[in-house]
Amino acid sequence: MAETAAALRTVAHNVRAARTRAGLSLDELGRRAQVSKGALVALERAQGNPNLATLVRLADTLGISVSALMQGPPEGRVRVVAADAVAPLWTGPQGGEARLMLTTSGPAPVEIWRWQLEPGEEYPSHPHQAGVTETISVTSGRMTLVVDGEEHPVEAGRTATFEGDAPHAYRGSGTGTCHLIMTVHLPPGPGSAP
């Protein structure tokens, strides 16, 4: 429980700081991110329980990574993260999950995610900001990647990439659990050199 409260305080601080840097009021951020002002007020007070979709919309609107909302200051030159040390940001109805392992630093950060999808489980994602590219590498099992309504089967040993500014979804397919590594390549942030 203490870890959850600490994580929520970190998210609250990071959302407020990013909103302030962007010069956005609560009303304007809420309008652009399609998040209610009440939910934003609660979040900035470290109350509530934001879901993955809300965090993604806020990060996209603020032009930062999801993990930039969730991480404290850097701990050192090398970061090693164990999967079981990171809480899932999404849990599916049959036990699937998505864990944001880390985000690289620099002008164009990359998020590294571990996903597990059970057969038939699906996570629909809203379109991201322009310039976001996703890459999915299936390490075991099978999945169906849906981009802009078109289905693309991806099985173990295969990698798919696509521009994330279209509606997309990840669906477990086949008879067993699908494990995959996803990278989300973010465009350079404001003020970074080309």
mmCIF file with all atom_site columns, C-alpha atoms in Angstrom:
data_model
loop_
_atom_site.group_PDB
_atom_site.id
_atom_site.type_symbol
_atom_site.label_atom_id
_atom_site.label_alt_id
_atom_site.label_comp_id
_atom_site.label_asym_id
_atom_site.label_entity_id
_atom_site.label_seq_id
_atom_site.pdbx_PDB_ins_code
_atom_site.Cartn_x
_atom_site.Cartn_y
_atom_site.Cartn_z
_atom_site.occupancy
_atom_site.B_iso_or_equiv
_atom_site.pdbx_formal_charge
_atom_site.auth_seq_id
_atom_site.auth_comp_id
_atom_site.auth_asym_id
_atom_site.auth_atom_id
_atom_site.pdbx_PDB_model_num
ATOM 1   C CA . MET A 1 1   ? 0.000   0.000   0.000   1.00 0.00 ? 1   MET A CA 1
ATOM 2   C CA . ALA A 1 2   ? 2.872   2.389   0.827   1.00 0.00 ? 2   ALA A CA 1
ATOM 3   C CA . GLU A 1 3   ? 4.418   1.701   -2.627  1.00 0.00 ? 3   GLU A CA 1
ATOM 4   C CA . THR A 1 4   ? 1.122   2.545   -4.346  1.00 0.00 ? 4   THR A CA 1
ATOM 5   C CA . ALA A 1 5   ? 0.794   5.810   -2.392  1.00 0.00 ? 5   ALA A CA 1
ATOM 6   C CA . ALA A 1 6   ? 4.402   6.743   -3.207  1.00 0.00 ? 6   ALA A CA 1
ATOM 7   C CA . ALA A 1 7   ? 3.867   5.950   -6.902  1.00 0.00 ? 7   ALA A CA 1
ATOM 8   C CA . LEU A 1 8   ? 0.704   8.076   -6.956  1.00 0.00 ? 8   LEU A CA 1
ATOM 9   C CA . ARG A 1 9   ? 2.576   10.994  -5.331  1.00 0.00 ? 9   ARG A CA 1
ATOM 10  C CA . THR A 1 10  ? 5.266   10.700  -8.019  1.00 0.00 ? 10  THR A CA 1
ATOM 11  C CA . VAL A 1 11  ? 2.639   10.714  -10.796 1.00 0.00 ? 11  VAL A CA 1
ATOM 12  C CA . ALA A 1 12  ? 0.891   13.692  -9.170  1.00 0.00 ? 12  ALA A CA 1
ATOM 13  C CA . HIS A 1 13  ? 4.134   15.675  -8.979  1.00 0.00 ? 13  HIS A CA 1
ATOM 14  C CA . ASN A 1 14  ? 5.152   14.798  -12.550 1.00 0.00 ? 14  ASN A CA 1
ATOM 15  C CA . VAL A 1 15  ? 1.744   15.629  -14.077 1.00 0.00 ? 15  VAL A CA 1
ATOM 16  C CA . ARG A 1 16  ? 1.630   18.980  -12.274 1.00 0.00 ? 16  ARG A CA 1
ATOM 17  C CA . ALA A 1 17  ? 5.235   19.802  -13.283 1.00 0.00 ? 17  ALA A CA 1
ATOM 18  C CA . ALA A 1 18  ? 4.688   18.830  -16.949 1.00 0.00 ? 18  ALA A CA 1
ATOM 19  C CA . ARG A 1 19  ? 1.404   20.771  -17.082 1.00 0.00 ? 19  ARG A CA 1
ATOM 20  C CA . THR A 1 20  ? 3.110   23.835  -15.620 1.00 0.00 ? 20  THR A CA 1
ATOM 21  C CA . ARG A 1 21  ? 6.054   23.546  -18.077 1.00 0.00 ? 21  ARG A CA 1
ATOM 22  C CA . ALA A 1 22  ? 3.555   23.325  -20.944 1.00 0.00 ? 22  ALA A CA 1
ATOM 23  C CA . GLY A 1 23  ? 1.704   26.404  -19.647 1.00 0.00 ? 23  GLY A CA 1
ATOM 24  C CA . LEU A 1 24  ? -1.623  24.560  -19.506 1.00 0.00 ? 24  LEU A CA 1
ATOM 25  C CA . SER A 1 25  ? -4.435  25.127  -17.049 1.00 0.00 ? 25  SER A CA 1
ATOM 26  C CA . LEU A 1 26  ? -6.270  22.133  -15.578 1.00 0.00 ? 26  LEU A CA 1
ATOM 27  C CA . ASP A 1 27  ? -9.222  22.964  -17.858 1.00 0.00 ? 27  ASP A CA 1
ATOM 28  C CA . GLU A 1 28  ? -7.065  23.099  -20.999 1.00 0.00 ? 28  GLU A CA 1
ATOM 29  C CA . LEU A 1 29  ? -5.143  19.898  -20.199 1.00 0.00 ? 29  LEU A CA 1
ATOM 30  C CA . GLY A 1 30  ? -8.413  18.134  -19.450 1.00 0.00 ? 30  GLY A CA 1
ATOM 31  C CA . ARG A 1 31  ? -9.962  19.302  -22.723 1.00 0.00 ? 31  ARG A CA 1
ATOM 32  C CA . ARG A 1 32  ? -6.958  18.302  -24.833 1.00 0.00 ? 32  ARG A CA 1
ATOM 33  C CA . ALA A 1 33  ? -6.432  14.935  -23.089 1.00 0.00 ? 33  ALA A CA 1
ATOM 34  C CA . GLN A 1 34  ? -10.157 14.174  -22.798 1.00 0.00 ? 34  GLN A CA 1
ATOM 35  C CA . VAL A 1 35  ? -9.842  13.754  -19.021 1.00 0.00 ? 35  VAL A CA 1
ATOM 36  C CA . SER A 1 36  ? -12.281 15.441  -16.657 1.00 0.00 ? 36  SER A CA 1
ATOM 37  C CA . LYS A 1 37  ? -11.058 18.390  -14.610 1.00 0.00 ? 37  LYS A CA 1
ATOM 38  C CA . GLY A 1 38  ? -12.181 16.562  -11.443 1.00 0.00 ? 38  GLY A CA 1
ATOM 39  C CA . ALA A 1 39  ? -10.018 13.565  -12.321 1.00 0.00 ? 39  ALA A CA 1
ATOM 40  C CA . LEU A 1 40  ? -7.035  15.857  -12.972 1.00 0.00 ? 40  LEU A CA 1
ATOM 41  C CA . VAL A 1 41  ? -7.518  17.717  -9.691  1.00 0.00 ? 41  VAL A CA 1
ATOM 42  C CA . ALA A 1 42  ? -7.658  14.386  -7.840  1.00 0.00 ? 42  ALA A CA 1
ATOM 43  C CA . LEU A 1 43  ? -4.606  13.102  -9.699  1.00 0.00 ? 43  LEU A CA 1
ATOM 44  C CA . GLU A 1 44  ? -2.549  16.214  -8.918  1.00 0.00 ? 44  GLU A CA 1
ATOM 45  C CA . ARG A 1 45  ? -3.522  15.769  -5.252  1.00 0.00 ? 45  ARG A CA 1
ATOM 46  C CA . ALA A 1 46  ? -2.256  12.145  -5.387  1.00 0.00 ? 46  ALA A CA 1
ATOM 47  C CA . GLN A 1 47  ? -5.777  10.772  -5.050  1.00 0.00 ? 47  GLN A CA 1
ATOM 48  C CA . GLY A 1 48  ? -7.651  8.340   -7.253  1.00 0.00 ? 48  GLY A CA 1
ATOM 49  C CA . ASN A 1 49  ? -6.396  5.519   -9.427  1.00 0.00 ? 49  ASN A CA 1
ATOM 50  C CA . PRO A 1 50  ? -5.653  6.587   -13.026 1.00 0.00 ? 50  PRO A CA 1
ATOM 51  C CA . ASN A 1 51  ? -5.837  3.804   -15.598 1.00 0.00 ? 51  ASN A CA 1
ATOM 52  C CA . LEU A 1 52  ? -3.405  3.177   -18.442 1.00 0.00 ? 52  LEU A CA 1
ATOM 53  C CA . ALA A 1 53  ? -5.602  4.911   -21.038 1.00 0.00 ? 53  ALA A CA 1
ATOM 54  C CA . THR A 1 54  ? -5.722  8.082   -18.916 1.00 0.00 ? 54  THR A CA 1
ATOM 55  C CA . LEU A 1 55  ? -1.946  8.070   -18.381 1.00 0.00 ? 55  LEU A CA 1
ATOM 56  C CA . VAL A 1 56  ? -1.338  7.567   -22.121 1.00 0.00 ? 56  VAL A CA 1
ATOM 57  C CA . ARG A 1 57  ? -3.687  10.443  -23.056 1.00 0.00 ? 57  ARG A CA 1
ATOM 58  C CA . LEU A 1 58  ? -2.019  12.751  -20.515 1.00 0.00 ? 58  LEU A CA 1
ATOM 59  C CA . ALA A 1 59  ? 1.494   11.799  -21.643 1.00 0.00 ? 59  ALA A CA 1
ATOM 60  C CA . ASP A 1 60  ? 0.610   12.265  -25.322 1.00 0.00 ? 60  ASP A CA 1
ATOM 61  C CA . THR A 1 61  ? -0.996  15.641  -24.634 1.00 0.00 ? 61  THR A CA 1
ATOM 62  C CA . LEU A 1 62  ? 1.988   16.796  -22.571 1.00 0.00 ? 62  LEU A CA 1
ATOM 63  C CA . GLY A 1 63  ? 4.464   15.472  -25.164 1.00 0.00 ? 63  GLY A CA 1
ATOM 64  C CA . ILE A 1 64  ? 6.239   13.139  -22.740 1.00 0.00 ? 64  ILE A CA 1
ATOM 65  C CA . SER A 1 65  ? 6.451   9.397   -22.133 1.00 0.00 ? 65  SER A CA 1
ATOM 66  C CA . VAL A 1 66  ? 4.135   7.488   -19.801 1.00 0.00 ? 66  VAL A CA 1
ATOM 67  C CA . SER A 1 67  ? 7.090   6.518   -17.669 1.00 0.00 ? 67  SER A CA 1
ATOM 68  C CA . ALA A 1 68  ? 8.115   10.190  -17.393 1.00 0.00 ? 68  ALA A CA 1
ATOM 69  C CA . LEU A 1 69  ? 4.843   10.549  -15.484 1.00 0.00 ? 69  LEU A CA 1
ATOM 70  C CA . MET A 1 70  ? 5.667   7.580   -13.273 1.00 0.00 ? 70  MET A CA 1
ATOM 71  C CA . GLN A 1 71  ? 9.400   7.724   -12.573 1.00 0.00 ? 71  GLN A CA 1
ATOM 72  C CA . GLY A 1 72  ? 11.265  9.664   -9.942  1.00 0.00 ? 72  GLY A CA 1
ATOM 73  C CA . PRO A 1 73  ? 14.685  11.180  -10.525 1.00 0.00 ? 73  PRO A CA 1
ATOM 74  C CA . PRO A 1 74  ? 17.327  8.964   -12.192 1.00 0.00 ? 74  PRO A CA 1
ATOM 75  C CA . GLU A 1 75  ? 19.059  6.620   -9.767  1.00 0.00 ? 75  GLU A CA 1
ATOM 76  C CA . GLY A 1 76  ? 22.374  6.211   -11.572 1.00 0.00 ? 76  GLY A CA 1
ATOM 77  C CA . ARG A 1 77  ? 24.141  5.591   -14.812 1.00 0.00 ? 77  ARG A CA 1
ATOM 78  C CA . VAL A 1 78  ? 22.817  2.041   -15.298 1.00 0.00 ? 78  VAL A CA 1
ATOM 79  C CA . ARG A 1 79  ? 19.276  0.945   -14.523 1.00 0.00 ? 79  ARG A CA 1
ATOM 80  C CA . VAL A 1 80  ? 18.381  -2.726  -14.208 1.00 0.00 ? 80  VAL A CA 1
ATOM 81  C CA . VAL A 1 81  ? 14.687  -3.433  -13.772 1.00 0.00 ? 81  VAL A CA 1
ATOM 82  C CA . ALA A 1 82  ? 13.161  -6.795  -12.835 1.00 0.00 ? 82  ALA A CA 1
ATOM 83  C CA . ALA A 1 83  ? 9.731   -7.513  -14.336 1.00 0.00 ? 83  ALA A CA 1
ATOM 84  C CA . ASP A 1 84  ? 8.269   -8.434  -10.965 1.00 0.00 ? 84  ASP A CA 1
ATOM 85  C CA . ALA A 1 85  ? 9.427   -5.094  -9.505  1.00 0.00 ? 85  ALA A CA 1
ATOM 86  C CA . VAL A 1 86  ? 7.124   -3.163  -11.844 1.00 0.00 ? 86  VAL A CA 1
ATOM 87  C CA . ALA A 1 87  ? 3.372   -3.129  -11.254 1.00 0.00 ? 87  ALA A CA 1
ATOM 88  C CA . PRO A 1 88  ? 1.179   -3.863  -14.288 1.00 0.00 ? 88  PRO A CA 1
ATOM 89  C CA . LEU A 1 89  ? -0.453  -0.795  -15.843 1.00 0.00 ? 89  LEU A CA 1
ATOM 90  C CA . TRP A 1 90  ? -3.085  -2.961  -17.506 1.00 0.00 ? 90  TRP A CA 1
ATOM 91  C CA . THR A 1 91  ? -4.564  -6.260  -16.404 1.00 0.00 ? 91  THR A CA 1
ATOM 92  C CA . GLY A 1 92  ? -6.820  -8.223  -18.745 1.00 0.00 ? 92  GLY A CA 1
ATOM 93  C CA . PRO A 1 93  ? -9.923  -10.184 -17.776 1.00 0.00 ? 93  PRO A CA 1
ATOM 94  C CA . GLN A 1 94  ? -8.137  -13.541 -18.232 1.00 0.00 ? 94  GLN A CA 1
ATOM 95  C CA . GLY A 1 95  ? -4.892  -12.513 -16.494 1.00 0.00 ? 95  GLY A CA 1
ATOM 96  C CA . GLY A 1 96  ? -2.970  -10.798 -19.263 1.00 0.00 ? 96  GLY A CA 1
ATOM 97  C CA . GLU A 1 97  ? -0.957  -7.735  -18.340 1.00 0.00 ? 97  GLU A CA 1
ATOM 98  C CA . ALA A 1 98  ? 1.218   -4.889  -19.571 1.00 0.00 ? 98  ALA A CA 1
ATOM 99  C CA . ARG A 1 99  ? 4.223   -3.595  -17.636 1.00 0.00 ? 99  ARG A CA 1
ATOM 100 C CA . LEU A 1 100 ? 6.154   -0.477  -18.561 1.00 0.00 ? 100 LEU A CA 1
ATOM 101 C CA . MET A 1 101 ? 9.676   -1.611  -17.714 1.00 0.00 ? 101 MET A CA 1
ATOM 102 C CA . LEU A 1 102 ? 11.519  1.653   -18.372 1.00 0.00 ? 102 LEU A CA 1
ATOM 103 C CA . THR A 1 103 ? 11.968  4.575   -20.692 1.00 0.00 ? 103 THR A CA 1
ATOM 104 C CA . THR A 1 104 ? 15.293  5.571   -22.151 1.00 0.00 ? 104 THR A CA 1
ATOM 105 C CA . SER A 1 105 ? 16.418  9.160   -21.645 1.00 0.00 ? 105 SER A CA 1
ATOM 106 C CA . GLY A 1 106 ? 17.430  11.585  -24.343 1.00 0.00 ? 106 GLY A CA 1
ATOM 107 C CA . PRO A 1 107 ? 15.722  13.816  -26.873 1.00 0.00 ? 107 PRO A CA 1
ATOM 108 C CA . ALA A 1 108 ? 13.663  10.964  -28.413 1.00 0.00 ? 108 ALA A CA 1
ATOM 109 C CA . PRO A 1 109 ? 12.872  8.511   -25.574 1.00 0.00 ? 109 PRO A CA 1
ATOM 110 C CA . VAL A 1 110 ? 11.884  4.885   -26.077 1.00 0.00 ? 110 VAL A CA 1
ATOM 111 C CA . GLU A 1 111 ? 9.476   3.056   -23.747 1.00 0.00 ? 111 GLU A CA 1
ATOM 112 C CA . ILE A 1 112 ? 10.096  -0.660  -23.227 1.00 0.00 ? 112 ILE A CA 1
ATOM 113 C CA . TRP A 1 113 ? 7.014   -2.712  -22.316 1.00 0.00 ? 113 TRP A CA 1
ATOM 114 C CA . ARG A 1 114 ? 6.456   -6.384  -21.444 1.00 0.00 ? 114 ARG A CA 1
ATOM 115 C CA . TRP A 1 115 ? 3.031   -7.685  -22.446 1.00 0.00 ? 115 TRP A CA 1
ATOM 116 C CA . GLN A 1 116 ? 1.257   -10.954 -21.788 1.00 0.00 ? 116 GLN A CA 1
ATOM 117 C CA . LEU A 1 117 ? -1.996  -11.618 -23.662 1.00 0.00 ? 117 LEU A CA 1
ATOM 118 C CA . GLU A 1 118 ? -4.243  -14.589 -23.093 1.00 0.00 ? 118 GLU A CA 1
ATOM 119 C CA . PRO A 1 119 ? -6.229  -15.989 -26.062 1.00 0.00 ? 119 PRO A CA 1
ATOM 120 C CA . GLY A 1 120 ? -9.074  -13.617 -26.891 1.00 0.00 ? 120 GLY A CA 1
ATOM 121 C CA . GLU A 1 121 ? -7.889  -10.787 -24.618 1.00 0.00 ? 121 GLU A CA 1
ATOM 122 C CA . GLU A 1 122 ? -7.678  -7.446  -26.335 1.00 0.00 ? 122 GLU A CA 1
ATOM 123 C CA . TYR A 1 123 ? -6.334  -4.039  -25.394 1.00 0.00 ? 123 TYR A CA 1
ATOM 124 C CA . PRO A 1 124 ? -7.573  -1.216  -27.647 1.00 0.00 ? 124 PRO A CA 1
ATOM 125 C CA . SER A 1 125 ? -5.352  1.875   -27.764 1.00 0.00 ? 125 SER A CA 1
ATOM 126 C CA . HIS A 1 126 ? -6.349  5.331   -28.873 1.00 0.00 ? 126 HIS A CA 1
ATOM 127 C CA . PRO A 1 127 ? -4.131  6.985   -31.494 1.00 0.00 ? 127 PRO A CA 1
ATOM 128 C CA . HIS A 1 128 ? -0.934  8.524   -30.111 1.00 0.00 ? 128 HIS A CA 1
ATOM 129 C CA . GLN A 1 129 ? 0.593   11.843  -31.046 1.00 0.00 ? 129 GLN A CA 1
ATOM 130 C CA . ALA A 1 130 ? 2.097   12.150  -34.535 1.00 0.00 ? 130 ALA A CA 1
ATOM 131 C CA . GLY A 1 131 ? 5.617   10.757  -34.748 1.00 0.00 ? 131 GLY A CA 1
ATOM 132 C CA . VAL A 1 132 ? 5.102   7.839   -32.319 1.00 0.00 ? 132 VAL A CA 1
ATOM 133 C CA . THR A 1 133 ? 6.240   4.475   -33.729 1.00 0.00 ? 133 THR A CA 1
ATOM 134 C CA . GLU A 1 134 ? 5.546   1.144   -32.031 1.00 0.00 ? 134 GLU A CA 1
ATOM 135 C CA . THR A 1 135 ? 7.467   -2.085  -32.516 1.00 0.00 ? 135 THR A CA 1
ATOM 136 C CA . ILE A 1 136 ? 6.158   -5.426  -31.272 1.00 0.00 ? 136 ILE A CA 1
ATOM 137 C CA . SER A 1 137 ? 8.337   -8.551  -30.992 1.00 0.00 ? 137 SER A CA 1
ATOM 138 C CA . VAL A 1 138 ? 6.470   -11.727 -30.066 1.00 0.00 ? 138 VAL A CA 1
ATOM 139 C CA . THR A 1 139 ? 8.701   -14.032 -28.003 1.00 0.00 ? 139 THR A CA 1
ATOM 140 C CA . SER A 1 140 ? 6.163   -16.841 -27.536 1.00 0.00 ? 140 SER A CA 1
ATOM 141 C CA . GLY A 1 141 ? 2.606   -17.547 -28.637 1.00 0.00 ? 141 GLY A CA 1
ATOM 142 C CA . ARG A 1 142 ? 0.570   -15.625 -31.186 1.00 0.00 ? 142 ARG A CA 1
ATOM 143 C CA . MET A 1 143 ? -1.226  -12.311 -31.322 1.00 0.00 ? 143 MET A CA 1
ATOM 144 C CA . THR A 1 144 ? -3.211  -10.226 -33.734 1.00 0.00 ? 144 THR A CA 1
ATOM 145 C CA . LEU A 1 145 ? -2.183  -6.618  -34.196 1.00 0.00 ? 145 LEU A CA 1
ATOM 146 C CA . VAL A 1 146 ? -5.057  -4.445  -35.400 1.00 0.00 ? 146 VAL A CA 1
ATOM 147 C CA . VAL A 1 147 ? -4.064  -1.118  -36.964 1.00 0.00 ? 147 VAL A CA 1
ATOM 148 C CA . ASP A 1 148 ? -6.740  1.173   -38.355 1.00 0.00 ? 148 ASP A CA 1
ATOM 149 C CA . GLY A 1 149 ? -9.161  -1.773  -38.547 1.00 0.00 ? 149 GLY A CA 1
ATOM 150 C CA . GLU A 1 150 ? -6.794  -4.105  -40.441 1.00 0.00 ? 150 GLU A CA 1
ATOM 151 C CA . GLU A 1 151 ? -5.679  -7.324  -38.707 1.00 0.00 ? 151 GLU A CA 1
ATOM 152 C CA . HIS A 1 152 ? -2.070  -8.516  -38.823 1.00 0.00 ? 152 HIS A CA 1
ATOM 153 C CA . PRO A 1 153 ? -1.179  -11.914 -37.296 1.00 0.00 ? 153 PRO A CA 1
ATOM 154 C CA . VAL A 1 154 ? 2.171   -11.897 -35.473 1.00 0.00 ? 154 VAL A CA 1
ATOM 155 C CA . GLU A 1 155 ? 3.617   -15.113 -34.050 1.00 0.00 ? 155 GLU A CA 1
ATOM 156 C CA . ALA A 1 156 ? 6.686   -16.072 -32.024 1.00 0.00 ? 156 ALA A CA 1
ATOM 157 C CA . GLY A 1 157 ? 9.913   -14.983 -33.677 1.00 0.00 ? 157 GLY A CA 1
ATOM 158 C CA . ARG A 1 158 ? 8.286   -12.177 -35.649 1.00 0.00 ? 158 ARG A CA 1
ATOM 159 C CA . THR A 1 159 ? 8.400   -8.418  -35.195 1.00 0.00 ? 159 THR A CA 1
ATOM 160 C CA . ALA A 1 160 ? 5.947   -5.807  -36.456 1.00 0.00 ? 160 ALA A CA 1
ATOM 161 C CA . THR A 1 161 ? 6.220   -2.038  -36.517 1.00 0.00 ? 161 THR A CA 1
ATOM 162 C CA . PHE A 1 162 ? 3.674   0.690   -37.236 1.00 0.00 ? 162 PHE A CA 1
ATOM 163 C CA . GLU A 1 163 ? 2.966   4.377   -36.790 1.00 0.00 ? 163 GLU A CA 1
ATOM 164 C CA . GLY A 1 164 ? 0.997   4.762   -33.560 1.00 0.00 ? 164 GLY A CA 1
ATOM 165 C CA . ASP A 1 165 ? -1.105  7.742   -34.624 1.00 0.00 ? 165 ASP A CA 1
ATOM 166 C CA . ALA A 1 166 ? -3.896  5.448   -35.882 1.00 0.00 ? 166 ALA A CA 1
ATOM 167 C CA . PRO A 1 167 ? -6.364  3.476   -33.752 1.00 0.00 ? 167 PRO A CA 1
ATOM 168 C CA . HIS A 1 168 ? -4.777  0.131   -32.850 1.00 0.00 ? 168 HIS A CA 1
ATOM 169 C CA . ALA A 1 169 ? -5.275  -2.905  -30.628 1.00 0.00 ? 169 ALA A CA 1
ATOM 170 C CA . TYR A 1 170 ? -3.364  -5.934  -29.406 1.00 0.00 ? 170 TYR A CA 1
ATOM 171 C CA . ARG A 1 171 ? -5.229  -9.251  -29.178 1.00 0.00 ? 171 ARG A CA 1
ATOM 172 C CA . GLY A 1 172 ? -4.062  -12.618 -27.918 1.00 0.00 ? 172 GLY A CA 1
ATOM 173 C CA . SER A 1 173 ? -4.711  -15.363 -30.459 1.00 0.00 ? 173 SER A CA 1
ATOM 174 C CA . GLY A 1 174 ? -3.938  -19.044 -30.783 1.00 0.00 ? 174 GLY A CA 1
ATOM 175 C CA . THR A 1 175 ? -4.330  -21.491 -27.917 1.00 0.00 ? 175 THR A CA 1
ATOM 176 C CA . GLY A 1 176 ? -1.707  -20.301 -25.428 1.00 0.00 ? 176 GLY A CA 1
ATOM 177 C CA . THR A 1 177 ? -0.362  -17.208 -23.753 1.00 0.00 ? 177 THR A CA 1
ATOM 178 C CA . CYS A 1 178 ? 1.344   -14.655 -25.982 1.00 0.00 ? 178 CYS A CA 1
ATOM 179 C CA . HIS A 1 179 ? 4.422   -12.898 -24.577 1.00 0.00 ? 179 HIS A CA 1
ATOM 180 C CA . LEU A 1 180 ? 5.789   -9.861  -26.363 1.00 0.00 ? 180 LEU A CA 1
ATOM 181 C CA . ILE A 1 181 ? 8.163   -6.970  -25.960 1.00 0.00 ? 181 ILE A CA 1
ATOM 182 C CA . MET A 1 182 ? 6.878   -3.635  -27.198 1.00 0.00 ? 182 MET A CA 1
ATOM 183 C CA . THR A 1 183 ? 8.920   -0.526  -27.790 1.00 0.00 ? 183 THR A CA 1
ATOM 184 C CA . VAL A 1 184 ? 7.252   2.835   -28.187 1.00 0.00 ? 184 VAL A CA 1
ATOM 185 C CA . HIS A 1 185 ? 9.525   5.311   -29.958 1.00 0.00 ? 185 HIS A CA 1
ATOM 186 C CA . LEU A 1 186 ? 8.550   8.861   -29.029 1.00 0.00 ? 186 LEU A CA 1
ATOM 187 C CA . PRO A 1 187 ? 9.313   11.900  -31.147 1.00 0.00 ? 187 PRO A CA 1
ATOM 188 C CA . PRO A 1 188 ? 11.867  14.406  -29.870 1.00 0.00 ? 188 PRO A CA 1
ATOM 189 C CA . GLY A 1 189 ? 10.444  16.630  -27.166 1.00 0.00 ? 189 GLY A CA 1
ATOM 190 C CA . PRO A 1 190 ? 10.085  20.409  -27.406 1.00 0.00 ? 190 PRO A CA 1
ATOM 191 C CA . GLY A 1 191 ? 13.396  22.208  -27.511 1.00 0.00 ? 191 GLY A CA 1
ATOM 192 C CA . SER A 1 192 ? 15.520  19.176  -28.492 1.00 0.00 ? 192 SER A CA 1
ATOM 193 C CA . ALA A 1 193 ? 17.910  19.414  -31.400 1.00 0.00 ? 193 ALA A CA 1
ATOM 194 C CA . PRO A 1 194 ? 16.994  17.584  -34.637 1.00 0.00 ? 194 PRO A CA 1
#
